[in-house]
mmCIF file of C-alpha atoms in Angstrom:
data_model
loop_
_atom_site.group_PDB
_atom_site.id
_atom_site.type_symbol
_atom_site.label_atom_id
_atom_site.label_comp_id
_atom_site.label_asym_id
_atom_site.label_seq_id
_atom_site.Cartn_x
_atom_site.Cartn_y
_atom_site.Cartn_z
ATOM 1 C CA MET A 526 -1.745 -7.981 -38.312
ATOM 2 C CA ALA A 527 1.249 -5.703 -37.904
ATOM 3 C CA HIS A 528 1.541 -6.734 -34.243
ATOM 4 C CA TYR A 529 1.410 -10.475 -35.258
ATOM 5 C CA ALA A 530 4.047 -9.902 -37.971
ATOM 6 C CA ALA A 531 6.313 -8.108 -35.570
ATOM 7 C CA GLY A 532 5.933 -10.860 -33.089
ATOM 8 C CA LEU A 533 7.090 -13.423 -35.713
ATOM 9 C CA SER A 534 10.048 -11.233 -36.589
ATOM 10 C CA ASP A 535 10.884 -10.776 -32.984
ATOM 11 C CA ALA A 536 10.819 -14.550 -32.536
ATOM 12 C CA GLY A 537 13.538 -14.889 -35.145
ATOM 13 C CA LYS A 538 11.333 -15.932 -38.093
ATOM 14 C CA SER A 539 12.718 -14.927 -41.563
ATOM 15 C CA ALA A 540 10.963 -12.396 -43.743
ATOM 16 C CA ARG A 541 9.876 -15.237 -46.041
ATOM 17 C CA THR A 542 8.060 -16.941 -43.099
ATOM 18 C CA VAL A 543 6.378 -13.675 -42.129
ATOM 19 C CA GLN A 544 5.423 -13.175 -45.803
ATOM 20 C CA ALA A 545 3.775 -16.559 -45.979
ATOM 21 C CA ALA A 546 1.864 -16.129 -42.750
ATOM 22 C CA ILE A 547 0.522 -12.730 -43.959
ATOM 23 C CA GLY A 548 -0.258 -14.144 -47.309
ATOM 24 C CA ALA A 549 -2.308 -16.975 -45.719
ATOM 25 C CA ALA A 550 -4.266 -14.540 -43.533
ATOM 26 C CA LYS A 551 -4.875 -12.236 -46.606
ATOM 27 C CA SER A 552 -6.116 -15.222 -48.589
ATOM 28 C CA PHE A 553 -8.497 -16.092 -45.786
ATOM 29 C CA THR A 554 -9.951 -12.631 -45.458
ATOM 30 C CA ARG A 555 -10.282 -12.398 -49.318
ATOM 31 C CA TRP A 556 -12.214 -15.580 -49.142
ATOM 32 C CA LEU A 557 -14.456 -14.244 -46.310
ATOM 33 C CA VAL A 558 -15.335 -11.254 -48.552
ATOM 34 C CA THR A 559 -15.970 -13.462 -51.601
ATOM 35 C CA CYS A 560 -18.351 -15.682 -49.578
ATOM 36 C CA GLU A 561 -20.025 -12.525 -48.120
ATOM 37 C CA LYS A 562 -19.082 -13.326 -44.566
ATOM 38 C CA LEU A 563 -17.356 -9.931 -44.297
ATOM 39 C CA PRO A 564 -18.428 -6.698 -46.037
ATOM 40 C CA ARG A 565 -14.827 -5.740 -46.904
ATOM 41 C CA ASP A 566 -11.337 -7.117 -46.594
ATOM 42 C CA PRO A 567 -9.673 -5.761 -43.442
ATOM 43 C CA LEU A 568 -6.232 -6.864 -44.684
ATOM 44 C CA ALA A 569 -6.525 -5.292 -48.110
ATOM 45 C CA SER A 570 -4.044 -2.581 -47.263
ATOM 46 C CA VAL A 571 -1.541 -4.757 -45.430
ATOM 47 C CA SER A 572 1.652 -5.328 -47.319
ATOM 48 C CA LYS A 573 3.930 -8.249 -47.077
ATOM 49 C CA PRO A 574 7.529 -7.867 -46.332
ATOM 50 C CA SER A 575 10.171 -8.502 -48.953
ATOM 51 C CA PRO A 576 11.911 -11.863 -48.419
ATOM 52 C CA GLU A 577 15.009 -10.241 -49.842
ATOM 53 C CA ALA A 578 15.181 -8.130 -46.719
ATOM 54 C CA ASN A 579 16.897 -10.795 -44.623
ATOM 55 C CA ARG A 580 17.495 -13.819 -46.881
ATOM 56 C CA ARG A 581 19.065 -16.488 -44.733
ATOM 57 C CA ARG A 582 20.005 -19.075 -47.461
ATOM 58 C CA GLU A 583 21.113 -18.439 -50.947
ATOM 59 C CA ARG A 584 19.588 -21.287 -52.884
ATOM 60 C CA ARG A 585 21.131 -22.606 -56.047
ATOM 61 C CA MET A 586 20.795 -25.429 -58.434
ATOM 62 C CA LEU A 587 22.802 -28.562 -57.499
ATOM 63 C CA LEU A 588 25.404 -29.038 -60.222
ATOM 64 C CA PRO A 589 25.368 -32.447 -62.059
ATOM 65 C CA SER A 590 28.863 -33.182 -60.685
ATOM 66 C CA GLU A 591 27.523 -32.778 -57.082
ATOM 67 C CA TRP A 592 24.775 -35.375 -57.317
ATOM 68 C CA PRO A 593 27.079 -38.381 -56.616
ATOM 69 C CA TYR A 594 28.239 -36.694 -53.455
ATOM 70 C CA LEU A 595 24.652 -36.012 -52.243
ATOM 71 C CA LEU A 596 23.699 -39.600 -53.058
ATOM 72 C CA ALA A 597 26.675 -41.082 -51.197
ATOM 73 C CA ALA A 598 26.039 -38.817 -48.126
ATOM 74 C CA THR A 599 22.348 -39.708 -48.163
ATOM 75 C CA LEU A 600 22.972 -43.460 -48.539
ATOM 76 C CA SER A 601 25.337 -43.502 -45.546
ATOM 77 C CA GLY A 602 23.420 -40.891 -43.475
ATOM 78 C CA PRO A 603 21.565 -41.465 -40.240
ATOM 79 C CA VAL A 604 17.804 -41.956 -39.804
ATOM 80 C CA ARG A 605 15.973 -38.622 -40.200
ATOM 81 C CA ASN A 606 12.207 -38.123 -39.927
ATOM 82 C CA GLY A 607 11.803 -41.859 -39.516
ATOM 83 C CA MET A 608 13.594 -42.627 -42.806
ATOM 84 C CA ASP A 609 16.979 -44.229 -43.167
ATOM 85 C CA GLY A 610 19.504 -43.123 -45.848
ATOM 86 C CA PRO A 611 18.610 -45.581 -48.604
ATOM 87 C CA ASP A 612 14.954 -44.744 -48.298
ATOM 88 C CA ARG A 613 15.595 -41.109 -48.519
ATOM 89 C CA ALA A 614 17.844 -41.545 -51.558
ATOM 90 C CA LEU A 615 14.901 -43.009 -53.356
ATOM 91 C CA LEU A 616 13.216 -39.674 -53.062
ATOM 92 C CA TYR A 617 15.874 -37.685 -54.838
ATOM 93 C CA PRO A 618 14.991 -37.343 -58.544
ATOM 94 C CA ALA A 619 18.628 -37.180 -59.201
ATOM 95 C CA GLU A 620 18.639 -38.068 -62.927
ATOM 96 C CA ASN A 621 15.867 -35.550 -63.743
ATOM 97 C CA SER A 622 17.341 -32.778 -61.650
ATOM 98 C CA ALA A 623 20.811 -33.156 -63.012
ATOM 99 C CA ASN A 624 19.296 -33.062 -66.581
ATOM 100 C CA GLY A 625 17.241 -29.901 -65.843
ATOM 101 C CA ASN A 626 13.980 -31.802 -66.087
ATOM 102 C CA TYR A 627 13.007 -31.733 -62.393
ATOM 103 C CA ARG A 628 10.003 -29.410 -62.770
ATOM 104 C CA GLY A 629 7.783 -30.623 -65.588
ATOM 105 C CA GLY A 630 10.284 -31.022 -68.327
ATOM 106 C CA PRO A 631 9.185 -32.419 -71.696
ATOM 107 C CA ARG A 632 10.195 -35.991 -70.726
ATOM 108 C CA HIS A 633 8.215 -38.035 -68.132
ATOM 109 C CA ARG A 634 10.129 -40.449 -65.854
ATOM 110 C CA THR A 635 8.864 -43.821 -64.857
ATOM 111 C CA LEU A 636 10.326 -45.600 -61.806
ATOM 112 C CA HIS A 637 10.163 -49.390 -61.764
ATOM 113 C CA VAL A 638 10.810 -50.913 -58.283
ATOM 114 C CA VAL A 639 11.943 -54.613 -58.055
ATOM 115 C CA LEU A 640 12.116 -56.495 -54.744
ATOM 116 C CA THR A 641 14.440 -59.467 -54.895
ATOM 117 C CA GLY A 642 14.946 -61.084 -51.580
ATOM 118 C CA GLU A 643 16.236 -58.280 -49.401
ATOM 119 C CA LEU A 644 17.408 -56.175 -52.298
ATOM 120 C CA LEU A 645 15.206 -53.293 -53.365
ATOM 121 C CA GLN A 646 16.242 -52.094 -56.890
ATOM 122 C CA ALA A 647 14.833 -48.941 -58.536
ATOM 123 C CA ILE A 648 15.166 -48.662 -62.301
ATOM 124 C CA GLY A 649 14.298 -45.355 -63.850
ATOM 125 C CA SER A 650 13.322 -44.904 -67.479
ATOM 126 C CA TYR A 651 11.955 -42.163 -69.736
ATOM 127 C CA LEU A 652 8.856 -42.263 -71.706
#
């Protein structure tokens, strides 16, 4: 496992990626022990690297004043992963995120989609 982790690091993978790979392998070997496929966990003593060791991106919350810029850039953006800008913009829960309710806040959001001719209109409401 140490050789595999070193190979990932040498290939330029971040500490978080290496940590995720080791975590997946450790979960699998724990499952093998639980299901009595292995007598003991061979990775029990393997430790995962700290993702703080070489953090590549400092993530932060998008400020409410920044949402209009993100939406404008997305709407006019190129096709990415098979989706054009307007389709990608529908995926951004802008109103919930800007209000701090993105991850399971107390309010639930409903999205009503109306197709009128060639116009697709999405209307959000709170329950």
